PDB file of C-alpha atoms in Angstrom:
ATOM      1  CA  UNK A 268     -10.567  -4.535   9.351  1.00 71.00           C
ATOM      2  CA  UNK A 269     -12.637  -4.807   6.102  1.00 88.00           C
ATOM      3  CA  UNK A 270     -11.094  -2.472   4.655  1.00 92.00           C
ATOM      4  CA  UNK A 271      -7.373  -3.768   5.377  1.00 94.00           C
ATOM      5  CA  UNK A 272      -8.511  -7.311   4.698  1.00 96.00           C
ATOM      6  CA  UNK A 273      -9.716  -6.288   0.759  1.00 95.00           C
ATOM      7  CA  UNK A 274      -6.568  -4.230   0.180  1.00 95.00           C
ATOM      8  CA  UNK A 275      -4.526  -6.939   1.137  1.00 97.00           C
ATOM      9  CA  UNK A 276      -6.239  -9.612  -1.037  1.00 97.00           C
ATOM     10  CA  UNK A 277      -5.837  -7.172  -3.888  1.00 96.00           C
ATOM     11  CA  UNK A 278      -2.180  -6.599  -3.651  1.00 96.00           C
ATOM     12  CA  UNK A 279      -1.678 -10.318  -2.938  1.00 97.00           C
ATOM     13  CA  UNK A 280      -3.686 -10.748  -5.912  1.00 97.00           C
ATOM     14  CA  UNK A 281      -1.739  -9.109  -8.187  1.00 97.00           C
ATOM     15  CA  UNK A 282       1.225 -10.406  -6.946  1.00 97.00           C
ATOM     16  CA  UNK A 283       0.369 -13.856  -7.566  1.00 97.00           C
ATOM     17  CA  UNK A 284      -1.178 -12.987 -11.158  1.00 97.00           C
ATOM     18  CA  UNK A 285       2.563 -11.618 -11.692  1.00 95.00           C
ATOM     19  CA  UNK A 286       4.331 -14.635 -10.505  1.00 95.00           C
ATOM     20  CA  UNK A 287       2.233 -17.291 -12.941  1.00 95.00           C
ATOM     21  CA  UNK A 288       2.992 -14.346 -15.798  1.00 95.00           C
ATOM     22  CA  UNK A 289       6.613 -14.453 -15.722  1.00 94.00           C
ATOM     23  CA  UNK A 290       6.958 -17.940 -13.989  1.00 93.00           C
ATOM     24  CA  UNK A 291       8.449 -17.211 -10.307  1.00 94.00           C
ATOM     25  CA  UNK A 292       8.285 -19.745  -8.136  1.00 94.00           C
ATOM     26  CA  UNK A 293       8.860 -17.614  -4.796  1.00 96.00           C
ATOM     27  CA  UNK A 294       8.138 -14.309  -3.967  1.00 97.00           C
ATOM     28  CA  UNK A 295      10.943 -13.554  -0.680  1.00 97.00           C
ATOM     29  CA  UNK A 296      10.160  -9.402  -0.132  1.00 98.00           C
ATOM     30  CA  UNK A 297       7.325  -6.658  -0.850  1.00 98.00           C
ATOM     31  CA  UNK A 298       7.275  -3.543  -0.395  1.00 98.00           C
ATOM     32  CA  UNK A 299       3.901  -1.634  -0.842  1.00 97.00           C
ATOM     33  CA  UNK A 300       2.950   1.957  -0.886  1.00 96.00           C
ATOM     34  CA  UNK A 301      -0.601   3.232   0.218  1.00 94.00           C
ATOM     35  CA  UNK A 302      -1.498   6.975   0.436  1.00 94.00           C
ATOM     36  CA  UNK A 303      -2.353   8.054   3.525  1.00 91.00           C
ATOM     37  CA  UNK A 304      -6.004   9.166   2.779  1.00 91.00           C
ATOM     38  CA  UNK A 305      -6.914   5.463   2.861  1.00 90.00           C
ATOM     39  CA  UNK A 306      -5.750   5.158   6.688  1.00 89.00           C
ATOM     40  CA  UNK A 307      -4.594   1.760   6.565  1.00 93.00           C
ATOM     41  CA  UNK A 308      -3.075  -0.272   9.957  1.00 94.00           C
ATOM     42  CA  UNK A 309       0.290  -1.358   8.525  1.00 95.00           C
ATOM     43  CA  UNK A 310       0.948  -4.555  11.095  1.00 96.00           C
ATOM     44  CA  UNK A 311      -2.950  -6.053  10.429  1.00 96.00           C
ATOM     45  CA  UNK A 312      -2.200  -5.501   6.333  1.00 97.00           C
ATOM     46  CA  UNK A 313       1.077  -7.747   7.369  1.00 97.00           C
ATOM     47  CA  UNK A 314      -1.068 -10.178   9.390  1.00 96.00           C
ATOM     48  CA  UNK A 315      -3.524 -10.304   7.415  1.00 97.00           C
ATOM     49  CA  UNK A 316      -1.145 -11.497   4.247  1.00 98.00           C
ATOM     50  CA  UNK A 317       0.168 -13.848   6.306  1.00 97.00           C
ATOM     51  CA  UNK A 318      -2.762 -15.432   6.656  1.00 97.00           C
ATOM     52  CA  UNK A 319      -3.559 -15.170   2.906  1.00 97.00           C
ATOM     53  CA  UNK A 320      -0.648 -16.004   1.244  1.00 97.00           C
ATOM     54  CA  UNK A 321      -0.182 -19.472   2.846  1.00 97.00           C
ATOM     55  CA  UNK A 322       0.052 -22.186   0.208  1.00 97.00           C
ATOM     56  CA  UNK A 323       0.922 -19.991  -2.286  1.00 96.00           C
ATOM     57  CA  UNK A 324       3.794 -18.529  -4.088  1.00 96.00           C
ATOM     58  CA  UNK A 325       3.982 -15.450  -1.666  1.00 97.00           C
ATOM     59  CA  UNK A 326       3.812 -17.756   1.251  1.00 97.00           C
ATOM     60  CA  UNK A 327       6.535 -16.551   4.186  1.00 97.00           C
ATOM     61  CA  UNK A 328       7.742 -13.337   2.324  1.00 97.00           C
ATOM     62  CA  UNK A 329       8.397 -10.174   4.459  1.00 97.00           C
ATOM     63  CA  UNK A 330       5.299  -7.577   3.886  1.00 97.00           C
ATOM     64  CA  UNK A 331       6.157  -4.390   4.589  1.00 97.00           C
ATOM     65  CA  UNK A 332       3.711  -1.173   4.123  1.00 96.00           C
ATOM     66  CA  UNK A 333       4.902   1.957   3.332  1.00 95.00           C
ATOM     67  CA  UNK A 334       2.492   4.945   4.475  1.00 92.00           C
ATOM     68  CA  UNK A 335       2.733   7.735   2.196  1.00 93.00           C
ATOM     69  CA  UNK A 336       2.045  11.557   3.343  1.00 92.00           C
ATOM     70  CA  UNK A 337      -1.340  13.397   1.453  1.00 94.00           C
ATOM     71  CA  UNK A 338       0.191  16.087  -1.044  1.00 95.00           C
ATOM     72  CA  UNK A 339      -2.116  18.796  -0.886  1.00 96.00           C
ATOM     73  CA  UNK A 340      -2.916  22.234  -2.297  1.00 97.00           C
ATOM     74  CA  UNK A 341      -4.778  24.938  -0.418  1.00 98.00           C
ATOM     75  CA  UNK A 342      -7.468  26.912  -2.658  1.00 98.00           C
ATOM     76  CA  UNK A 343      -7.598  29.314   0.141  1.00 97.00           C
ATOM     77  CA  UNK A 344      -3.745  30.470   0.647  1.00 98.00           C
ATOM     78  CA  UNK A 345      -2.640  28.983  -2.294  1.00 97.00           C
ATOM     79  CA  UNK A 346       0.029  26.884  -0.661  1.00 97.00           C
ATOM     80  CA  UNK A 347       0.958  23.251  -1.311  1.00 97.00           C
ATOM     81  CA  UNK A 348       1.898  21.198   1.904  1.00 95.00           C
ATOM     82  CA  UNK A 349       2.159  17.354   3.182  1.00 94.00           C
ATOM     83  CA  UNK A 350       0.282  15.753   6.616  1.00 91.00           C
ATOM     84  CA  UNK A 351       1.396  12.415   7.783  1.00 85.00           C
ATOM     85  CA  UNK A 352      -1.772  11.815  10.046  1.00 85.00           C
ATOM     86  CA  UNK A 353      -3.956  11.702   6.957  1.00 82.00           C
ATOM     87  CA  UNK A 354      -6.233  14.429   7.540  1.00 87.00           C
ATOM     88  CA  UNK A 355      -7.457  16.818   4.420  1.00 93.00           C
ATOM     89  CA  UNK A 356      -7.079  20.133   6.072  1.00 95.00           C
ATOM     90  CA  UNK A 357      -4.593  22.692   4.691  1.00 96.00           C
ATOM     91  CA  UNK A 358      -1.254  22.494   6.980  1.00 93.00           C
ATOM     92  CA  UNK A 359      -0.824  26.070   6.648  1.00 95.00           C
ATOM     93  CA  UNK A 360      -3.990  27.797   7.138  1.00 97.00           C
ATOM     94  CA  UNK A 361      -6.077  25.083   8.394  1.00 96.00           C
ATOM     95  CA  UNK A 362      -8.755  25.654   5.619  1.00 97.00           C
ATOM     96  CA  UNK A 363     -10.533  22.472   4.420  1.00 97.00           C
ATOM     97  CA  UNK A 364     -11.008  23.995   1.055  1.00 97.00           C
ATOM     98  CA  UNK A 365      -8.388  21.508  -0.768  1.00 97.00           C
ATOM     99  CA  UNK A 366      -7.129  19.940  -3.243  1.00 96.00           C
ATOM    100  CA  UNK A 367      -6.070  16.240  -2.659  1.00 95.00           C
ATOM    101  CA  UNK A 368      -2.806  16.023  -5.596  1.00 95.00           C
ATOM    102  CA  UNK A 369      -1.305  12.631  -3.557  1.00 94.00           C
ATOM    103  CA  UNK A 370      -2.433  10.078  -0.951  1.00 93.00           C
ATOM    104  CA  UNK A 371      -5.298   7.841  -2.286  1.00 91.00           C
ATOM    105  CA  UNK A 372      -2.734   5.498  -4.257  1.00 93.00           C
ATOM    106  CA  UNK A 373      -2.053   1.955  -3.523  1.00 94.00           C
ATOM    107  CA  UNK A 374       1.174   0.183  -5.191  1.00 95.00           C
ATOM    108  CA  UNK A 375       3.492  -2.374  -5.028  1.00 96.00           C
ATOM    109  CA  UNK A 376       7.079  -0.540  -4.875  1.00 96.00           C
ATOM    110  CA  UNK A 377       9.280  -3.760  -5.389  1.00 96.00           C
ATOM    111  CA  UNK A 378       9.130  -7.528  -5.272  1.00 96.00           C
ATOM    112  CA  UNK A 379      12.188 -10.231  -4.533  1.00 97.00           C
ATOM    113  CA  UNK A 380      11.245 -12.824  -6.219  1.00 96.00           C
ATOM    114  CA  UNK A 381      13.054 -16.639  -6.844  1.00 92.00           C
ATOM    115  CA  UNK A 382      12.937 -18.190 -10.415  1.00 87.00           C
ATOM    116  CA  UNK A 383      13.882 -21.850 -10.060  1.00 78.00           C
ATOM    117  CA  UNK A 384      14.075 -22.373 -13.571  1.00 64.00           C
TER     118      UNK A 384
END
């Protein structure tokens, strides 16, 4: 839970660095992408925000986590493919000679945000 807890605090992070850049008083919705290398539980990311974000700008916004599937490409068979359960093993051939081209990123895919003035 380390691990969700630290991911968490950095996306919150950020969040709130945006909000006292461009002067938003609320931030109502995110939406955040991780890759699904990094294995991350989706509802203790959401907990743990809640728990973070009180008494701040991002206080009561809905946290949602979207898991994204690892793009690979097999150096064995040559083929590109996807997995959803996060494992780096070629979906076609089963090799584990890959290369990882998506599923390690972490962003923040949109914000709702309230400007009061």
């Amino acid at each position: 839970a380390m691990y969700e807890f630290s991911v968490t605090q950095t996306v919150n992070n950020a969040i709130l660095n945006l909000c006292e850049q461009a002067g938003w008083d609320k931030v109502k919705k995110i939406l955040v992408k991780v890759g699904g290398i990094r294995k991350v539980n989706p509802e203790l990311m959401s907990y743990i925000f809640t728990v973070l974000s009180e008494g701040t700008p991002t206080e009561g916004a809905t946290f949602s986590v979207m898991c994204l599937p690892v793009t690979l490409k097999c150096k064995a068979c040559g083929r590109k493919g996807y997995r959803d359960d996060g494992e780096i093993i070629c979906p076609s051939c089963g090799s584990k000679d890959v290369k990882i081209l998506s599923g390690s990123e972490i962003s923040i895919e949109s914000l709702e945000v309230e400007k009061n003035h």
